[in-house]
XYZ file of C-alpha atoms in Angstrom:
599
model
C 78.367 55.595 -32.388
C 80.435 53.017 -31.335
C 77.897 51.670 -28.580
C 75.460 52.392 -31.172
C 76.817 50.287 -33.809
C 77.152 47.112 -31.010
C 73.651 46.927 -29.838
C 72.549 46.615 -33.865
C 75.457 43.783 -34.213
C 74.139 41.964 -30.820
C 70.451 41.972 -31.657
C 71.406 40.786 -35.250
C 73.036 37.636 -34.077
C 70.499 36.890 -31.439
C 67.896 36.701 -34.047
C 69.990 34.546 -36.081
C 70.468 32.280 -33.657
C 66.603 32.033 -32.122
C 65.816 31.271 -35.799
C 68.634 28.518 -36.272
C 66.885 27.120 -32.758
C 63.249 27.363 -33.641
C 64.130 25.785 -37.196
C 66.323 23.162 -35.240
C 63.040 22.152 -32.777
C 60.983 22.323 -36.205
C 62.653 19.554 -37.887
C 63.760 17.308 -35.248
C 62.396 14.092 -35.546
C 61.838 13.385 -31.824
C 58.410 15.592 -30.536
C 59.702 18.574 -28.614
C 57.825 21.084 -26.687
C 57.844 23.482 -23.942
C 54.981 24.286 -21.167
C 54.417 26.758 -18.787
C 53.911 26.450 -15.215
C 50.134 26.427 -15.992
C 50.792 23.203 -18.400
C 50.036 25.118 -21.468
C 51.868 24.261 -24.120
C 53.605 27.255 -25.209
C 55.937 25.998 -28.188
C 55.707 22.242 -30.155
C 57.528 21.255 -33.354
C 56.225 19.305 -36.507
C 56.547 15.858 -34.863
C 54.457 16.708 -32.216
C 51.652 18.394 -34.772
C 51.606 15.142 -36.275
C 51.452 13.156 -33.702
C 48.418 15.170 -32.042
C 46.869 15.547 -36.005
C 46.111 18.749 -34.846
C 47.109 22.380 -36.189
C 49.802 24.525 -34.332
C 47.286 27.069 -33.857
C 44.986 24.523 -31.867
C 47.780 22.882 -29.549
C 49.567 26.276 -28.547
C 47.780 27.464 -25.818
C 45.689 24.580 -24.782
C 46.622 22.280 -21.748
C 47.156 18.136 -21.964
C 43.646 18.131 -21.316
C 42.579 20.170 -24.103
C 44.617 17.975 -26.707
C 44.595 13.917 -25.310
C 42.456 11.551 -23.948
C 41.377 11.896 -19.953
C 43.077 8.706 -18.989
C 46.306 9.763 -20.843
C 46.315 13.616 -19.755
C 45.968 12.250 -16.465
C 49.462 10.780 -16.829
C 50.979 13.688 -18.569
C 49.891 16.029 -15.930
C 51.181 13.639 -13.324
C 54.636 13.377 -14.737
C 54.770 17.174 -15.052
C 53.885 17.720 -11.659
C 57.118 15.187 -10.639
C 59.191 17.744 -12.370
C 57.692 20.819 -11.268
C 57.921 19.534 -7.579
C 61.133 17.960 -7.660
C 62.854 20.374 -10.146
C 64.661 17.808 -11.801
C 65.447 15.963 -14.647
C 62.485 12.738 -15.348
C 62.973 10.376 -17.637
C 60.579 7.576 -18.301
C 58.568 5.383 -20.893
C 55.105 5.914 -22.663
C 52.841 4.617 -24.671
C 50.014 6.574 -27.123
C 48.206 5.824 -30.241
C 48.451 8.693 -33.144
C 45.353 9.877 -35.076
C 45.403 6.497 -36.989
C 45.428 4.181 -33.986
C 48.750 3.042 -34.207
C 50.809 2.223 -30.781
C 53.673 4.093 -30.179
C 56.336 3.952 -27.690
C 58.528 6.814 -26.557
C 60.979 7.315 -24.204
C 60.906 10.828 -22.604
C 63.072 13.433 -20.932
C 61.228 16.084 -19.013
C 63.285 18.876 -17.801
C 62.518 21.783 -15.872
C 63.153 25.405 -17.443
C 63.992 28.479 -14.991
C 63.854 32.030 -15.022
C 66.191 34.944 -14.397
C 64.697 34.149 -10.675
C 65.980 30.698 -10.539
C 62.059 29.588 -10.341
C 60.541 26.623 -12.559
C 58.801 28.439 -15.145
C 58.121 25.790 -17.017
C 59.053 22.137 -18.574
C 61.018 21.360 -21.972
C 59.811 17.990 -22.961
C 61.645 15.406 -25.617
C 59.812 12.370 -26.740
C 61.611 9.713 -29.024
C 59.806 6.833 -30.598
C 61.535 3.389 -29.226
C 58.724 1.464 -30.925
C 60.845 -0.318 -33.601
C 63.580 -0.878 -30.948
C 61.294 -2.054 -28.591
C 59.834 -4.622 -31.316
C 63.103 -5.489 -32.002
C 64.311 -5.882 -28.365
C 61.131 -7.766 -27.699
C 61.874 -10.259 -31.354
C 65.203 -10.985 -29.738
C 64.366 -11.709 -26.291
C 61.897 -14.440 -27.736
C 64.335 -15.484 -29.944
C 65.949 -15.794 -27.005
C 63.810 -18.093 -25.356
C 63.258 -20.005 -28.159
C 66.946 -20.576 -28.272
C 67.258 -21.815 -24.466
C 64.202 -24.189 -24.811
C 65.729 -25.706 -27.962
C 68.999 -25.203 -25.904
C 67.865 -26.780 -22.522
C 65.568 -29.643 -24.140
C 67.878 -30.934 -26.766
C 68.305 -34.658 -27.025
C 72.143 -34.413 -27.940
C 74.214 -32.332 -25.838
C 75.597 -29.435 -27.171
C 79.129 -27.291 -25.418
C 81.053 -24.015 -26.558
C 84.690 -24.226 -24.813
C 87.893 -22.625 -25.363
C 90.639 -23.851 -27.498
C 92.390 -24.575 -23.353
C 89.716 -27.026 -23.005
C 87.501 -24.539 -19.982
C 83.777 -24.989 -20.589
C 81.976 -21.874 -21.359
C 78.747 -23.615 -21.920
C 77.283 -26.771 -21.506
C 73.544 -28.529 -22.140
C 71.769 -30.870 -19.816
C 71.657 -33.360 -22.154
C 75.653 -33.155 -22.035
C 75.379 -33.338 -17.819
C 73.358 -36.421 -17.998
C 75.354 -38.190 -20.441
C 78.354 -37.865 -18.598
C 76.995 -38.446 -15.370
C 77.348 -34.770 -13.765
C 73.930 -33.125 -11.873
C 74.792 -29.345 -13.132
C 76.895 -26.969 -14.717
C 79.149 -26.350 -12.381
C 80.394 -29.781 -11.597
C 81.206 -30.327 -15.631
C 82.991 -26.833 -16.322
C 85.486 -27.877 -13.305
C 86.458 -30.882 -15.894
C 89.821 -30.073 -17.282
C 89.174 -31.377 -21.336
C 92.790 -31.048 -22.043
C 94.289 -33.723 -19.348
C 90.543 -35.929 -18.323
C 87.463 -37.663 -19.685
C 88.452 -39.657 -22.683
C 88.830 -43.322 -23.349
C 91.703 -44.986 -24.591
C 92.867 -43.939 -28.228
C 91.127 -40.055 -28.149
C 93.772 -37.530 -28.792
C 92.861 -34.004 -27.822
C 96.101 -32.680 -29.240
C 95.234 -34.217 -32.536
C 91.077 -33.255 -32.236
C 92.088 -29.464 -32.060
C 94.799 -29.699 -34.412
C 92.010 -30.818 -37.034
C 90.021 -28.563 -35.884
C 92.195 -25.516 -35.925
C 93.104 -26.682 -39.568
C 89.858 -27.599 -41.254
C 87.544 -25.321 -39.362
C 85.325 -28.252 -38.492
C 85.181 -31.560 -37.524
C 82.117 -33.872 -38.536
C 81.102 -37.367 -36.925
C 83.749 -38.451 -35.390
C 83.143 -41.614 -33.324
C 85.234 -42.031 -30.100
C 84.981 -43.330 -26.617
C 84.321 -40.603 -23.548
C 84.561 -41.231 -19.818
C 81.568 -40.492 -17.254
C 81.811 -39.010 -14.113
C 81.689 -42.473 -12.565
C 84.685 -43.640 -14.607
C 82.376 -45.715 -16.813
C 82.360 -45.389 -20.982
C 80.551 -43.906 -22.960
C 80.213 -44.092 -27.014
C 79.815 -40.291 -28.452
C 79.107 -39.045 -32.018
C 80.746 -35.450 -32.079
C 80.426 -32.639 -34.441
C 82.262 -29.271 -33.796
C 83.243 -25.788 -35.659
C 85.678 -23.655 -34.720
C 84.456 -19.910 -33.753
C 87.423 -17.425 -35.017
C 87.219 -13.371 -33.883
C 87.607 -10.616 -36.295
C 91.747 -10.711 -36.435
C 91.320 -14.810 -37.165
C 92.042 -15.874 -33.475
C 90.711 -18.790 -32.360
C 88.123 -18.133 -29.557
C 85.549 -20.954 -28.988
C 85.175 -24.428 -30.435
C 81.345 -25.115 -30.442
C 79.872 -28.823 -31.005
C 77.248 -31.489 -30.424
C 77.629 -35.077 -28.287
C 75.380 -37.776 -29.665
C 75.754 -40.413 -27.046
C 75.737 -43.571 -29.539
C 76.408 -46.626 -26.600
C 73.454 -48.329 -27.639
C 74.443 -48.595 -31.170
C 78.057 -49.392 -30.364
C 76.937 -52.300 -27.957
C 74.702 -53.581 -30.834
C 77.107 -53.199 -33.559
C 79.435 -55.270 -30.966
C 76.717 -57.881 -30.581
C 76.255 -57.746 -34.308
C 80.003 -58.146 -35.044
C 80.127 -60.803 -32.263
C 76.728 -63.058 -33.815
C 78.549 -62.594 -37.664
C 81.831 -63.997 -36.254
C 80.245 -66.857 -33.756
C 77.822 -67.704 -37.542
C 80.792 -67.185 -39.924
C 83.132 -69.849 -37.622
C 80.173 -72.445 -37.889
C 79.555 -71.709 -41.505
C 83.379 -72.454 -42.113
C 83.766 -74.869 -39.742
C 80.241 -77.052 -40.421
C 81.277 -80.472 -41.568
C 77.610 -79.772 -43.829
C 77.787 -78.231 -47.014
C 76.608 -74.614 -46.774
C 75.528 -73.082 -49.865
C 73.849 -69.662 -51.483
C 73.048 -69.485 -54.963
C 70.653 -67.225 -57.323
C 67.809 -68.977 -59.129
C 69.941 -69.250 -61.962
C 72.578 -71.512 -60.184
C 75.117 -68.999 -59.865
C 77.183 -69.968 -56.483
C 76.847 -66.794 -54.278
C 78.703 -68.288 -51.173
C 79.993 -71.795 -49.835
C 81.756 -73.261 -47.381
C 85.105 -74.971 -47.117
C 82.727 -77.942 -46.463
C 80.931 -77.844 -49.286
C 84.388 -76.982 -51.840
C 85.725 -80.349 -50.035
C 82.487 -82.169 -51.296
C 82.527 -81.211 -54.549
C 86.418 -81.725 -55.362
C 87.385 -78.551 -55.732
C 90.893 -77.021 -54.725
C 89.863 -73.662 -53.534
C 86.382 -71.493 -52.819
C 87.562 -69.249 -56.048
C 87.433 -71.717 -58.653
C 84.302 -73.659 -56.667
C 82.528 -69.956 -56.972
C 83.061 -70.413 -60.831
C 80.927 -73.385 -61.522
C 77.679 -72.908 -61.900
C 75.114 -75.502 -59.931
C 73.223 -76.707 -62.766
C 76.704 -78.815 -63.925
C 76.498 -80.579 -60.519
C 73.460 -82.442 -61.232
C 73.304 -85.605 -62.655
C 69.720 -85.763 -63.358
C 68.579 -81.353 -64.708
C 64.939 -82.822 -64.059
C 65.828 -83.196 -60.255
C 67.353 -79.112 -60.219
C 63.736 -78.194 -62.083
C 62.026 -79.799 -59.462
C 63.806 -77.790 -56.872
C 63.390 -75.081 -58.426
C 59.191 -75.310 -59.485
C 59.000 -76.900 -55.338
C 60.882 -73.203 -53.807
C 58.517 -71.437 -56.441
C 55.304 -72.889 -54.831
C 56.713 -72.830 -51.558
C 59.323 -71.689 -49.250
C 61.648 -74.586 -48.187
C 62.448 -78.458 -50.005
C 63.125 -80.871 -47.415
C 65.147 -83.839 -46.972
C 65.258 -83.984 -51.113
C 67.762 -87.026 -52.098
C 69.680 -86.208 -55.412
C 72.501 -87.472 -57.199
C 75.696 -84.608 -57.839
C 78.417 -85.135 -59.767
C 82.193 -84.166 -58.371
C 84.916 -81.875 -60.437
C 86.426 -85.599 -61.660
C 83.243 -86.419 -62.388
C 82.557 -88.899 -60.232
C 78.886 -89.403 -58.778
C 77.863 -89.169 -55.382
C 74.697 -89.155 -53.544
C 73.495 -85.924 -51.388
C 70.369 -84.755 -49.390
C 69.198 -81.460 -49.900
C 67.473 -79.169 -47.245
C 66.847 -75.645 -48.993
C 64.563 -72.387 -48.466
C 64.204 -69.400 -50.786
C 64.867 -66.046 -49.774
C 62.387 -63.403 -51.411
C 62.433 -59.361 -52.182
C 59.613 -57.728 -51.171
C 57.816 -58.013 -53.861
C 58.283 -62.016 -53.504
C 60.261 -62.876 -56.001
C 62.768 -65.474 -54.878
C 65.974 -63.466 -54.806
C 68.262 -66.406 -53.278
C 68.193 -69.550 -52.799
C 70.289 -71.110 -49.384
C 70.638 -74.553 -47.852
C 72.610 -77.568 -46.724
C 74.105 -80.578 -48.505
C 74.932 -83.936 -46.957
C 76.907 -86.278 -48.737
C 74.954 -89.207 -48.232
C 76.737 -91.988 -50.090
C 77.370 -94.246 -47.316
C 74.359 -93.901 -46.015
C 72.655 -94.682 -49.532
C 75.118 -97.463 -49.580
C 74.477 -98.825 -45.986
C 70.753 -98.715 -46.709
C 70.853 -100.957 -49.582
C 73.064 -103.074 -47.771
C 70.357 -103.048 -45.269
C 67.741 -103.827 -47.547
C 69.367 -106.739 -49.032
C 70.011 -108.116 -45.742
C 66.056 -107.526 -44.927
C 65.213 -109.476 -47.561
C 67.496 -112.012 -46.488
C 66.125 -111.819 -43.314
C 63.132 -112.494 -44.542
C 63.353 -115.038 -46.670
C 65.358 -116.861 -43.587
C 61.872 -115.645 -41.333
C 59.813 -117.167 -44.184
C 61.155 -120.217 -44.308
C 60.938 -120.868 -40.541
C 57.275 -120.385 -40.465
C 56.726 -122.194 -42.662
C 59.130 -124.838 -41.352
C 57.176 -124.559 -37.548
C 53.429 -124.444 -39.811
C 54.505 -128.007 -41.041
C 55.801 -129.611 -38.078
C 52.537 -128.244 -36.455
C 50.565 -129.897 -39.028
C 52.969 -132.955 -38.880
C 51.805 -133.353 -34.752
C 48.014 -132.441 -36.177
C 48.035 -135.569 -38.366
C 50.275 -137.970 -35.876
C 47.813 -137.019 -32.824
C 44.904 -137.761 -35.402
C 46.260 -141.203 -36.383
C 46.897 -141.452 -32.475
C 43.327 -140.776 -31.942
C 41.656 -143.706 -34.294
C 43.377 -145.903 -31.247
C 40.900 -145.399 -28.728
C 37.450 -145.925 -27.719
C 36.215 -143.377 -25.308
C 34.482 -140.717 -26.927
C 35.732 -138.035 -24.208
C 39.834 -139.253 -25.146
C 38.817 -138.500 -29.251
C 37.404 -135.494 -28.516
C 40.508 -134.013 -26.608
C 42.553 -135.868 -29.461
C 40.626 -133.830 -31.852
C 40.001 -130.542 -29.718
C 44.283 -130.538 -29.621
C 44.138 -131.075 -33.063
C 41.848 -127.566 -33.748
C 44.476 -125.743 -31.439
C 47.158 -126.760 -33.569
C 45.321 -125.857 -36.853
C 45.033 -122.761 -35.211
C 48.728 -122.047 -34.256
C 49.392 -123.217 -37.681
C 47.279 -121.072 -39.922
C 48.939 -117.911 -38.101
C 52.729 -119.294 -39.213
C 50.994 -119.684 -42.538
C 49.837 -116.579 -42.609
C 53.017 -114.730 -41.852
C 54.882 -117.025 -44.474
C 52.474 -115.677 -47.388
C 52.159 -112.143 -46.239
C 54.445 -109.806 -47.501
C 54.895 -108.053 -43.981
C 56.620 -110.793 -41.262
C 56.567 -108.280 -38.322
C 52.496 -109.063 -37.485
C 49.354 -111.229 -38.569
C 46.774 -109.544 -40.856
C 44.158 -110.557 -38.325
C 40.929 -109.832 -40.073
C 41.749 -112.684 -42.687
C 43.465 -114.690 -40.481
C 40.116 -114.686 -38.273
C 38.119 -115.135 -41.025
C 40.440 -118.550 -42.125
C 40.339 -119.675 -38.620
C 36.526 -119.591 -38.017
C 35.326 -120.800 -41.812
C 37.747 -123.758 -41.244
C 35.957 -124.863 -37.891
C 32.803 -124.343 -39.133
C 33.536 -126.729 -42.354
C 35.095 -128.962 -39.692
C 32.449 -129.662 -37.405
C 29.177 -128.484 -39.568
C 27.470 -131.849 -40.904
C 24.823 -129.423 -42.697
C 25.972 -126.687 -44.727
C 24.387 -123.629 -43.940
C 23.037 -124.566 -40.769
C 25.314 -121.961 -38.718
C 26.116 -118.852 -40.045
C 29.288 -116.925 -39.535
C 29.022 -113.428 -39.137
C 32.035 -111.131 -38.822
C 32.958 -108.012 -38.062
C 37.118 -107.107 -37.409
C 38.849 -103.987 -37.129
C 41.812 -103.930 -39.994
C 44.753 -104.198 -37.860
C 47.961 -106.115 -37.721
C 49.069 -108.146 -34.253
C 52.500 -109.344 -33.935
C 52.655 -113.031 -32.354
C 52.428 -112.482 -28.770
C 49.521 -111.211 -29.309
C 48.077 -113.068 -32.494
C 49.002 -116.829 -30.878
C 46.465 -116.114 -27.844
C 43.931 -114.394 -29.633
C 43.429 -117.098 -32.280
C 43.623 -119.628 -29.348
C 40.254 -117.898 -27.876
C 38.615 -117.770 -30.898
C 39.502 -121.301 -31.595
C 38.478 -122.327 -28.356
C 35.049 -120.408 -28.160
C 34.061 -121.054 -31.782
C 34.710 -124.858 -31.422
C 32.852 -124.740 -27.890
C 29.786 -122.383 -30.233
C 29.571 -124.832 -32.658
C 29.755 -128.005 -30.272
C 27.363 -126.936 -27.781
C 25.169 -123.784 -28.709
C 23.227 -125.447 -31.479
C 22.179 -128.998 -30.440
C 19.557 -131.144 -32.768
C 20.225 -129.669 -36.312
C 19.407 -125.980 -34.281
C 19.908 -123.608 -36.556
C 21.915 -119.794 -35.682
C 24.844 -117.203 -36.462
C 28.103 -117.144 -34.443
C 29.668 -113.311 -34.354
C 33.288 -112.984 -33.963
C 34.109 -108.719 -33.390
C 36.951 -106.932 -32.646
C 36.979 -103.072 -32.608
C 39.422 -100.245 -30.744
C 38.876 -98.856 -27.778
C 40.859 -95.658 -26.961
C 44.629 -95.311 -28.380
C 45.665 -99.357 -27.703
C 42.464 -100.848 -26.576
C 40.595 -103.066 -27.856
C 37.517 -105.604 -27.343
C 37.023 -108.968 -28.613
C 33.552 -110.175 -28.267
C 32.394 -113.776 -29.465
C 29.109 -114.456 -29.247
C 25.802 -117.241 -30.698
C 22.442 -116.993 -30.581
C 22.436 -120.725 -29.661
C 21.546 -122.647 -26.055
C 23.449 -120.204 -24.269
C 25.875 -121.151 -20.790
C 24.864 -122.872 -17.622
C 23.190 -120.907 -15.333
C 25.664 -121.440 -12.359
C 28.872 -121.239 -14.937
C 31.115 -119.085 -12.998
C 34.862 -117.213 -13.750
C 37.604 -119.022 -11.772
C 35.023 -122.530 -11.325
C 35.520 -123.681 -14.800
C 35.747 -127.072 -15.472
C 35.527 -127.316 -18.589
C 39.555 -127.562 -20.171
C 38.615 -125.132 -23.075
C 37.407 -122.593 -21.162
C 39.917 -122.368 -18.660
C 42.466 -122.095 -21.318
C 40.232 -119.398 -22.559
C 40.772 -117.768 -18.827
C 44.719 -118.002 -19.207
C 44.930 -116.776 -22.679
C 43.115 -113.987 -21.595
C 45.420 -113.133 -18.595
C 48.404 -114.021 -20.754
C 47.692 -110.725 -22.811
C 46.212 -108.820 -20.047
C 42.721 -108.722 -20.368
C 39.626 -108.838 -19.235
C 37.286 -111.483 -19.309
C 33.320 -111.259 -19.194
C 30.869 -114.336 -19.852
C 26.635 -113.334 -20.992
C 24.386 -115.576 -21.896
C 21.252 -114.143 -22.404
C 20.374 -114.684 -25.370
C 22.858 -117.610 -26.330
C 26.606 -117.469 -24.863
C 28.763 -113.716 -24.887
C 32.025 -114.003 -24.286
C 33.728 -110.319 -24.131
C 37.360 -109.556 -23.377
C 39.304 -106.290 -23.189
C 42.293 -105.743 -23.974
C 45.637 -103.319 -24.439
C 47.970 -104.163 -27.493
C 50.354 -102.706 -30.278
C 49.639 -102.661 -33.376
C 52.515 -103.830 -35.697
């Protein structure tokens, strides 16, 4: 009875637990099956069903290469037959593609299953799908990658130490900028006791840190591996764990040396331009266009009266002209332009008092070029205006004094004129009168240039062209018995000599007219006598006197002159440097070159 009554209980809990197990392998959610040792598939739960899209009743029974594709039977078949020889556990990775194509990974166990004989009877097989894991493993290992490119190619060095000051981590950008080749050599840097410049506390940097959480821009001074200095911009944020420890303090290094060494040179050119602004003895001004006084310097303050830049700053510019008009003309001049230039104006000082300035100013535009500001330099002038006019009046002094004298020397020359004509009436010989008289024309000629600079309005040279044109129509009225018979025809570049050049020039044209006139046209011949004088280059010039009369002895020859107005002629010429060339075909050519200033 009793045994009786313990076989039912046995075989009732065996059942029970068989079902739990087959419901257990039914509703897992990994695939789950069992082969024999022929490969046939012998139990498989709902995953696998649905992964196959198959019935039960079709898979149960049927081998790998009943149910999958050759190429992936194949590797079933070769994984079971590692287990079946080895009779041990296999786990490994696969890859198939359910009824709708998808990809799936799974990660298998395949163990072997023995009987009461201790043989392999068969393999119990446990696929899980990994694909979601492995898509996320795969998103994080390029994130990953992503990371240490950004991490590896960054232009500002980035570091994670602890709160001791050991470097955990550490950029290249950070090696180069401080000089080191790799990691290594910069994590052996002890931050708490090395590598700063003079003023960076570490002590206070983490106690900022450790209060505030983070630490943003601060500019400091950090030293390279070769003891040199460089400029850094750091930002850094204090890592805490889960308890609130501190644990890492993470930042960036923004090497800012260039900027610092320009600021420097900045700094440096404002201070080396402020010292000469203050210490210009010029006036240095800035104003708007509506005369307000932007900036001046202790220069300009001094000029104007005033006791200090503040109440100087309060005036505006416009009550420091005495003349508005002269302001509006500044003003229209910047407007059309850029700049006024050496403008002379007269300003009135805080007393009142009037003084005389030059004005150099330029307007400063916005983009859209509107003149924004006006700047520039004043010069108090006064004695200069006053030393002018002094000058001036002495000038005319001068030459009045000048005026006088010429015409002083232009009588006395006229005086010997008329005593060496009275002197002349004495004698016989024709050859003595005609010297007599010839010495008379050279002094008429001497005379008319004093004349000339007595009347003229200029005293520092000889208007030549009218002076030539006195000179030759007095000759001709001279020594012409028939009016009309010679012509003068001339032709004289407008220039101004002074007299070491006018006295010999208008002693060759004297002496070559008077020799035209006495011996080119003979027995009432009639003809034209050309006096020219044009440039040649920057200070050359050529003088050419010709007739159309007789013309000059055939064997007349420079240097065998007899005659005495000719070989004055030849002296004059070398007394100013020229050149002397005789023609004669037709009539007589006389052509000289020559270098002179014109005054």
């Amino acid at each position: 009875m009793s045994v009786s009554k313990n076989a039912k209980t046995t075989g009732r809990t065996g059942f029970t637990l068989r079902t739990a197990l087959r419901e257990l392998i039914r509703t897992i959610p990994d695939v789950v099956y069992f082969k024999d040792k022929n490969r046939r598939y012998l139990v498989v739960n709902e995953a696998f069903v649905e992964l196959c899209g198959l019935t039960n009743a079709e898979i149960i029974g049927k081998t790998d290469e009943t149910i999958f594709p050759a190429d992936l039977a194949a590797s079933f078949r070769a994984s079971d037959g590692r287990v079946f020889e080895s009779g041990t556990v296999f786990r490994f990775e696969d890859a198939v593609r359910d009824p709708r194509g998808r990809r799936i990974v799974f990660e298998t166990i395949k163990s072997p299953f023995r009987s009461a004989s201790g043989n392999v009877a068969g393999i119990l097989g446990i696929s899980r799908d990994i694909t979601a894991r492995r898509r996320m493993e795969e998103a994080l290992r390029e994130s990953e990658e992503r990371f240490r490119t950004l991490y590896e190619n960054a232009t500002v060095g980035l570091y994670r130490t602890t709160p001791e000051g050991r470097i955990l981590l550490a950029n290249p950008a950070l090696f180069r900028l401080l000089g080191y080749e790799t990691f290594e050599e910069i994590a052996s840097r002890d931050l708490e006791r090395e590598g700063y410049g003079p003023g960076y506390s570490r002590a206070a940097f983490k106690e900022r840190l450790e209060r505030d959480g983070f630490i943003q821009g601060l500019e400091t001074a950090w030293k390279r591996k070769d003891g040199t200095t460089v400029y850094v911009r750091e930002s850094a944020r204090l890592i805490r764990s889960a308890d609130g420890a501190s644990i890492f303090y993470e930042g960036t290094v923004e090497d800012i040396t260039e900027r610092k060494r320009a600021e420097l040179e900045l700094r440096t050119s404002e201070e080396k331009y402020r010292r000469i602004f203050d210490r210009s003895l010029e006036g240095i001004l800035q104003t708007s266009l509506d005369g307000r006084i932007l900036a001046a310097n202790r220069a300009l303050v001094r000029m104007f009266g005033y006791a200090s830049l503040e109440e100087f700053l309060s005036v505006n510019m416009s009550d420091l002209y005495v003349d508005l008009e002269a302001r509006d003309y500044m003003i229209e001049s910047l407007r059309a332009g850029d700049e006024v230039r050496n403008l002379e104006l007269r300003m009135r000082r805080k007393d009142g008092a009037e003084f005389y300035a030059l004005m150099n100013v330029t307007a400063l535009r916005d983009p859209a070029g509107r003149i924004e500001r006006i700047e520039g330099m004043l010069t108090d002038i006064t004695d200069l205006i006053q030393s002018r006019a002094d000058l001036e009046s002495a000038l005319r002094e001068k030459e009045v004094l000048l005026k006088e004298i010429y015409h002083r020397i232009k009588n006395n020359l006229q005086t010997v004129s008329a005593l060496l004509g009275l002197q002349g009436r004495c004698f016989q010989d024709p050859e003595t009168v005609r010297a007599f008289a010839e010495t008379q024309d050279r002094l008429r000629s001497m005379a008319m240039i004093h004349e000339s600079l007595y009347r003229s309005d200029r005293l520092s040279g000889v208007d030549f062209p009218a002076y030539v044109r006195n000179l030759a129509q007095a000759l001709i009225g001279a020594q012409e018995t028939s009016p009309g018979r010679i012509k003068l025809r001339l032709d004289v570049e407008p220039v101004s000599f002074d007299l070491k050049t006018a006295v010999p020039l208008g002693l060759i044209i004297n002496e070559l007219v008077s020799n035209a006139l006495k011996h080119g046209f003979p027995r009432d011949r009639e003809g034209t006598i050309s006096v020219e004088l044009h440039r040649r280059g920057e200070d050359g010039f050529h003088l050419s006197i010709r007739d159309d009369g007789i013309g000059l002895p055939p064997d007349l020859e420079l240097g065998r002159l007899d005659s005495m107005g000719l070989c004055l002629v030849e002296m004059l010429t070398g007394q100013i440097d020229g050149r002397l060339r005789l023609g004669s075909a037709p009539g007589a050519n006389f052509e000289i070159t020559f270098r002179a200033e014109v005054s």
